Amino acid sequence: MQGKRILLIVGGGIAAYKACELVRLIRKAGASVRCVLTEGGAQFVTPMTLAALSEQPVHTSLWDLKDEAEMGHIQLSREADLVVVCPATADLLSKMATGAADDLASTLLLATDKKVLACPAMNVRMWLHAATQRNIERLRGDGVTVLEPDEGDMACGEYGPGRLPEPERILEAISAALGGSGALSGRHVVVTAGPTHEPIDPVRVLANRSSGKQGFAIAEALAGIGARVTLIAGPVALATPAGVDRVDVETAAQMQDALQTSLPADAAVMVAAVADWRVEASPHKLKKQDGGLSGLRFVENPDLLAELGASPERPRLLIGFAAETEAVVDHARAKLDRKGADWIVANDVSGDVMGGDDNCVHLVTRNGTESWDHMSKAAVARQLAARIAEALRD
Ligand code: CTP
């Protein structure tokens, strides 16, 4: 981070106090920081505090003529190497998603041509609200890197996701966004995600309920700590996480080809719910009078994980997922052996995991089993990414 310039936009939330520590850490890492406070942000930390910590003037108003004379808002937004919004409140995220520009912070965010890292922090209900999630999805689609909030006790007395991560983790994300050395920099990881769709005829497909959320969260978490990530995605309506190379596929056969093309890799995380069978598809639309679907012939699909496990191009670390509804760990261990994987992340799908935001997992390795508490898919992704970094360290 040596010599890099960060523009830090501090929104109005209780987590703003952590921005002060973040300024200190960024400077300690060798970068400089210019701070912009929103009107709300200034209710929580003072310009004086941030000016003293950054040793730079702090900007608060679009209408400060002195600022405009010395440094126009366009220039301020462009001279940085990275724009960091921390904490990013629900209001600020909403402005960013819609392109509103009614104060200095939102104007800078619209005017910048630099990478933007948003670190949301807010009450759990506000975070989970459909409007906020829609804004986050849109921002990701626009190329903004979003650091998932932590889960835990909140200042408002509630519990859940919405807490600002500790400044050390934000610093790691800043370093990765600047192309610096994250724990996985220089490593290539392939992730498969989502369902596959197997055509029955030109208008119908055999599908499953996989949402792709867990695979996408893993791709994002890996990129967040510096990995080069190839995300091979079945048909899902999710935005590509920032910094991730995405290859869209429909069928298991296409996923197999994309996987082959993506190698070599240091690790592969096979999260996709690949259809076990494909159909000998009809070239024309099946009609009811043809006897319906009763004549369908099913053909077994290749097992991509097992194939990779036995391949000379096997990545050093091969991780499978296993969605189970009973005897979760036993079934996962059997899959570990059968498919030649190093780890299986066993996913208990007996509840409402499919399509939801939470997951209940066991990490089954050659050395034993760890059960992770019920946590968000984003938290599972972060924990798994950290474990992958540990395993690839030497
Ligand atoms: N997998 C794969 N290719 C397939 C089927 C599964 O790569 N054709 C991978 C999945 O991505 C996952 C793991 O294998 O990492 C386990 O998938 P799962 O569907 O649980 O395993 P199956 O072998 O299909 O076992 P089951 O009989 O339980 O469905």
XYZ file of C-alpha atoms and ligand atoms in Angstrom:
423
model
C 0.000 0.000 0.000
C 3.118 2.171 0.090
C 2.470 5.566 -1.534
C -1.169 4.825 -2.423
C -3.850 7.482 -1.927
C -7.159 6.606 -0.339
C -10.254 8.776 -0.357
C -12.250 7.742 2.707
C -15.920 8.704 2.812
C -17.316 8.394 6.324
C -21.099 7.936 6.513
C -23.387 8.662 9.443
C -23.590 5.592 11.651
C -22.314 4.570 15.038
C -19.611 2.493 13.308
C -18.055 5.779 12.127
C -15.801 5.661 15.176
C -14.018 2.682 13.576
C -13.103 4.907 10.630
C -10.701 6.763 12.958
C -8.768 3.571 13.658
C -8.900 2.704 9.965
C -7.221 6.018 9.086
C -4.431 5.167 11.519
C -3.967 1.677 10.039
C -3.973 2.907 6.431
C -1.257 5.422 7.250
C 0.737 2.832 9.153
C 0.618 0.665 6.001
C 2.289 3.511 4.071
C -0.696 5.020 2.260
C -2.192 8.506 2.625
C -5.847 9.256 3.377
C -8.113 12.153 2.590
C -11.389 12.075 4.487
C -14.836 13.242 3.476
C -17.535 13.355 6.130
C -21.215 13.241 5.279
C -23.521 15.444 7.338
C -24.550 12.338 9.297
C -20.930 11.197 9.665
C -20.092 14.533 11.295
C -22.634 13.720 14.021
C -20.480 10.770 15.074
C -16.874 11.899 14.490
C -15.593 15.418 14.117
C -13.650 16.803 11.156
C -10.954 17.732 13.676
C -10.431 14.096 14.710
C -10.073 12.868 11.147
C -7.906 15.837 10.136
C -5.564 15.180 13.038
C -5.315 11.451 12.269
C -4.937 11.856 8.501
C -2.860 15.065 8.666
C -4.938 16.255 5.708
C -7.849 18.673 5.444
C -11.239 17.049 5.892
C -13.984 17.866 3.396
C -17.618 18.075 4.388
C -19.509 20.340 2.043
C -19.981 20.556 -1.683
C -20.579 24.271 -1.263
C -17.347 25.109 0.492
C -15.913 27.575 -2.037
C -12.480 27.405 -0.511
C -12.428 23.686 -1.166
C -13.656 24.219 -4.705
C -10.959 26.805 -5.334
C -8.192 24.610 -3.978
C -9.514 21.247 -5.046
C -12.668 20.693 -7.074
C -14.815 17.730 -6.178
C -13.996 16.133 -9.534
C -10.290 16.356 -8.795
C -10.794 15.085 -5.258
C -12.585 12.023 -6.602
C -9.963 11.308 -9.239
C -6.678 11.879 -7.462
C -7.219 8.863 -5.201
C -6.157 5.321 -6.106
C -9.186 3.910 -4.283
C -12.399 5.325 -2.835
C -13.492 3.654 0.405
C -16.957 4.235 1.870
C -16.815 3.329 5.543
C -19.253 3.001 7.121
C -21.577 2.846 4.126
C -25.031 3.531 5.546
C -28.267 2.283 3.962
C -28.925 5.841 2.775
C -25.502 6.264 1.193
C -25.752 2.870 -0.532
C -29.155 3.838 -1.870
C -27.761 7.097 -3.261
C -24.853 5.238 -4.832
C -27.166 2.656 -6.403
C -29.437 5.285 -7.940
C -26.739 7.759 -8.895
C -28.043 10.534 -6.635
C -25.618 13.425 -6.132
C -26.988 15.818 -3.521
C -24.011 16.253 -1.211
C -20.237 16.088 -1.400
C -19.957 12.330 -0.682
C -22.551 11.217 -3.243
C -21.231 13.663 -5.844
C -17.709 12.328 -5.414
C -18.985 8.776 -5.755
C -20.735 9.646 -8.998
C -17.776 11.598 -10.366
C -15.041 9.111 -9.588
C -13.422 6.893 -12.190
C -11.593 4.890 -9.538
C -12.387 1.597 -7.838
C -14.869 1.887 -4.982
C -14.915 -0.314 -1.879
C -18.104 -0.036 0.193
C -18.147 -1.287 3.785
C -21.810 -1.384 4.827
C -22.816 -1.104 8.488
C -26.346 -0.771 9.773
C -29.103 -2.347 11.818
C -29.781 -5.977 10.907
C -33.329 -5.313 9.630
C -32.085 -2.441 7.484
C -29.323 -4.651 6.070
C -31.693 -7.533 5.319
C -34.395 -5.272 3.868
C -35.160 -6.089 0.254
C -34.389 -2.494 -0.753
C -30.873 -2.597 0.715
C -30.168 -6.027 -0.759
C -31.393 -4.773 -4.130
C -29.060 -1.776 -3.875
C -26.122 -4.024 -2.941
C -26.837 -6.310 -5.904
C -27.002 -3.315 -8.212
C -23.767 -1.841 -6.852
C -21.976 -5.152 -7.322
C -23.269 -5.178 -10.893
C -21.804 -1.679 -11.308
C -18.390 -2.998 -10.238
C -18.361 -1.737 -6.641
C -16.590 -4.063 -4.209
C -18.812 -4.690 -1.207
C -17.257 -5.916 2.027
C -19.916 -8.080 3.646
C -20.765 -6.911 7.159
C -20.046 -9.115 10.158
C -22.670 -10.866 12.201
C -22.948 -10.227 15.929
C -24.362 -8.047 18.689
C -25.237 -4.626 17.417
C -25.154 -1.219 19.079
C -28.965 -1.132 18.782
C -29.287 -4.280 20.929
C -30.227 -6.630 18.081
C -28.204 -9.556 16.761
C -27.358 -10.448 13.171
C -25.459 -9.304 10.085
C -24.838 -5.576 9.760
C -21.820 -4.904 11.969
C -18.862 -3.129 10.420
C -15.922 -5.581 10.247
C -12.895 -4.756 12.395
C -10.536 -2.154 10.864
C -7.822 -4.807 10.319
C -10.163 -6.718 7.983
C -11.133 -3.545 6.170
C -7.439 -2.807 5.693
C -6.974 -6.270 4.132
C -9.848 -5.561 1.745
C -8.311 -2.178 0.850
C -4.960 -3.823 0.180
C -6.606 -6.500 -2.016
C -8.643 -3.844 -3.889
C -5.391 -2.004 -4.608
C -3.973 -5.211 -6.063
C -1.708 -5.553 -3.071
C -0.744 -8.696 -1.302
C -3.727 -10.463 0.186
C -3.327 -13.861 1.818
C -4.136 -15.508 -1.538
C -2.398 -13.145 -3.944
C -0.665 -15.004 -6.742
C -3.033 -17.972 -6.345
C -5.655 -19.058 -8.840
C -8.855 -20.568 -7.489
C -11.702 -21.981 -9.590
C -15.217 -21.942 -8.148
C -18.253 -23.661 -9.676
C -21.618 -22.298 -8.581
C -25.351 -22.451 -9.155
C -27.455 -25.143 -10.794
C -27.087 -26.615 -14.257
C -29.969 -26.663 -16.687
C -30.282 -29.754 -18.844
C -32.472 -29.298 -21.916
C -35.441 -31.617 -22.401
C -36.484 -30.029 -25.687
C -35.954 -26.551 -27.182
C -38.220 -24.907 -24.566
C -37.932 -27.043 -21.408
C -35.100 -27.761 -18.985
C -34.372 -30.036 -16.052
C -33.290 -27.695 -13.254
C -32.738 -27.604 -9.488
C -33.230 -25.061 -6.736
C -29.596 -23.980 -6.232
C -29.470 -20.174 -6.000
C -25.702 -19.866 -6.519
C -25.469 -17.543 -3.492
C -22.971 -19.667 -1.559
C -20.656 -20.145 -4.560
C -20.776 -16.442 -5.451
C -20.055 -15.490 -1.822
C -17.032 -17.812 -1.848
C -15.748 -16.326 -5.118
C -16.111 -12.851 -3.616
C -14.375 -13.784 -0.361
C -11.461 -15.388 -2.240
C -11.032 -12.331 -4.489
C -11.264 -10.171 -1.377
C -8.046 -11.702 -0.056
C -6.204 -11.392 -3.326
C -6.904 -14.636 -5.241
C -7.392 -14.658 -8.993
C -10.813 -16.266 -9.160
C -12.522 -17.982 -12.091
C -16.199 -18.382 -11.293
C -17.972 -20.917 -13.494
C -21.631 -20.126 -12.989
C -24.745 -22.039 -13.976
C -27.889 -20.035 -14.797
C -28.396 -17.620 -11.861
C -29.478 -13.997 -11.652
C -26.626 -12.773 -9.457
C -24.194 -9.932 -10.082
C -20.560 -10.841 -10.646
C -18.514 -10.019 -7.539
C -15.849 -7.374 -8.148
C -12.509 -8.671 -9.337
C -13.866 -12.112 -10.301
C -13.642 -13.621 -13.824
C -17.009 -15.182 -14.594
C -17.793 -17.830 -17.178
C -21.525 -18.482 -17.686
C -22.661 -21.979 -18.595
C -25.990 -23.801 -18.824
C -25.333 -27.517 -18.792
C -23.033 -29.920 -16.925
C -21.187 -30.619 -20.186
C -20.521 -26.888 -20.654
C -19.395 -26.635 -17.032
C -17.005 -29.526 -17.650
C -15.505 -27.718 -20.681
C -15.200 -24.418 -18.813
C -13.536 -26.183 -15.894
C -11.018 -27.825 -18.203
C -10.223 -24.477 -19.838
C -9.786 -22.743 -16.480
C -7.009 -25.092 -15.292
C -4.364 -25.064 -13.926
C -5.493 -23.813 -10.533
C -4.089 -23.921 -7.011
C -7.492 -24.798 -5.588
C -10.964 -25.638 -6.825
C -14.142 -25.155 -4.839
C -16.935 -27.151 -6.429
C -20.109 -25.597 -5.082
C -22.334 -26.106 -8.134
C -25.359 -28.350 -7.859
C -24.524 -30.166 -11.071
C -27.456 -32.187 -12.413
C -26.725 -35.869 -11.933
C -28.559 -36.696 -15.150
C -29.168 -35.038 -18.448
C -31.937 -35.915 -20.844
C -31.582 -37.209 -24.346
C -33.129 -34.001 -25.575
C -35.723 -33.914 -28.301
C -34.814 -31.621 -31.220
C -38.436 -30.449 -31.425
C -40.862 -29.303 -28.739
C -42.553 -32.297 -27.120
C -46.307 -32.231 -27.616
C -48.886 -33.590 -25.213
C -50.177 -35.953 -27.851
C -46.614 -37.414 -28.186
C -47.206 -39.113 -24.820
C -45.978 -36.262 -22.568
C -42.670 -36.695 -20.766
C -43.056 -40.393 -20.019
C -40.694 -41.418 -22.809
C -37.736 -39.332 -21.540
C -34.375 -41.106 -21.465
C -31.953 -40.002 -18.789
C -28.188 -40.256 -19.207
C -25.792 -39.883 -16.263
C -23.736 -36.685 -16.325
C -19.986 -36.711 -15.700
C -19.077 -36.103 -12.050
C -16.890 -33.026 -12.383
C -15.502 -33.220 -8.857
C -14.593 -36.913 -9.142
C -13.049 -36.333 -12.575
C -10.915 -33.502 -11.246
C -9.950 -35.613 -8.228
C -8.513 -38.249 -10.549
C -7.040 -35.853 -13.120
C -3.308 -35.175 -13.595
C -4.283 -31.493 -13.440
C -5.850 -31.913 -10.002
C -5.444 -28.653 -8.051
C -3.396 -28.888 -4.870
C -6.516 -28.318 -2.812
C -9.776 -29.803 -4.025
C -12.948 -28.939 -2.157
C -16.400 -30.336 -2.752
C -19.770 -29.442 -1.305
C -22.393 -31.932 -0.256
C -25.994 -30.983 0.263
C -27.476 -33.558 2.624
C -30.663 -33.905 4.588
C -29.638 -36.795 6.908
C -26.451 -38.492 8.203
C -24.768 -35.304 6.962
C -21.200 -36.015 8.072
C -21.211 -39.747 7.183
C -22.438 -39.069 3.679
C -19.928 -36.250 3.263
C -17.032 -38.454 4.372
C -18.067 -41.130 1.889
C -18.093 -38.464 -0.859
C -14.630 -37.256 0.219
C -13.217 -40.741 -0.437
C -15.313 -41.530 -3.497
C -14.485 -38.275 -5.284
C -10.850 -37.872 -4.202
C -11.421 -34.467 -2.582
C -9.369 -32.984 0.261
C -12.308 -31.355 1.997
C -16.057 -31.623 1.763
C -18.149 -28.779 3.037
C -21.246 -30.630 4.169
C -24.303 -28.552 3.916
C -27.332 -29.467 6.040
C -30.237 -28.630 3.725
C -32.969 -30.140 5.856
C -34.159 -26.587 6.773
C -34.702 -23.639 4.407
C -31.101 -23.310 3.256
C -31.772 -23.591 -0.485
C -32.089 -20.069 -1.789
C -31.769 -18.538 1.692
C -28.961 -16.390 3.087
C -27.837 -18.663 5.941
C -26.070 -21.971 5.960
C -25.341 -24.733 8.446
C -22.095 -26.507 7.549
C -19.555 -29.107 8.665
C -16.037 -29.066 7.257
C -15.049 -32.687 6.687
C -11.323 -33.186 6.062
C -8.949 -36.168 6.099
C -8.112 -35.232 9.691
C -11.595 -34.930 11.141
C -14.742 -32.846 11.132
C -15.368 -29.298 12.280
C -18.892 -28.048 12.777
C -19.360 -24.359 12.090
C -22.160 -22.608 13.890
C -25.219 -21.650 11.911
C -23.954 -18.605 10.024
C -24.615 -16.471 6.976
C -23.432 -17.708 3.590
C -21.078 -14.701 3.528
C -19.544 -15.751 6.872
C -19.139 -19.356 5.666
C -17.428 -17.959 2.559
C -15.010 -15.814 4.567
C -14.128 -18.624 6.941
C -13.578 -21.040 4.061
C -11.450 -18.492 2.149
C -9.278 -17.997 5.249
C -8.867 -21.782 5.603
C -7.933 -22.108 1.937
C -5.302 -19.377 2.376
C -3.897 -21.255 5.379
C -3.767 -24.550 3.489
C -2.027 -22.998 0.467
C 0.432 -21.009 2.548
C 3.369 -23.410 2.205
N -20.566 -32.737 -8.349
C -19.959 -32.586 -9.561
N -20.491 -33.144 -10.692
C -21.632 -33.868 -10.603
C -22.280 -34.027 -9.362
C -21.728 -33.442 -8.250
O -18.920 -31.921 -9.636
N -22.129 -34.403 -11.694
C -19.948 -32.152 -7.161
C -20.737 -31.021 -6.554
O -20.346 -29.769 -7.098
C -20.342 -31.117 -5.092
C -20.125 -32.611 -4.895
O -19.882 -33.148 -6.181
O -19.119 -30.491 -4.841
C -21.241 -33.359 -4.242
O -22.444 -33.171 -4.920
P -23.714 -34.003 -4.537
O -24.826 -33.652 -5.485
O -23.973 -33.867 -3.073
O -23.158 -35.450 -4.809
P -23.679 -36.652 -5.625
O -22.475 -37.403 -6.090
O -24.628 -36.205 -6.677
O -24.385 -37.522 -4.509
P -25.915 -37.719 -4.130
O -26.176 -39.107 -4.461
O -25.963 -37.401 -2.669
O -26.711 -36.742 -4.979
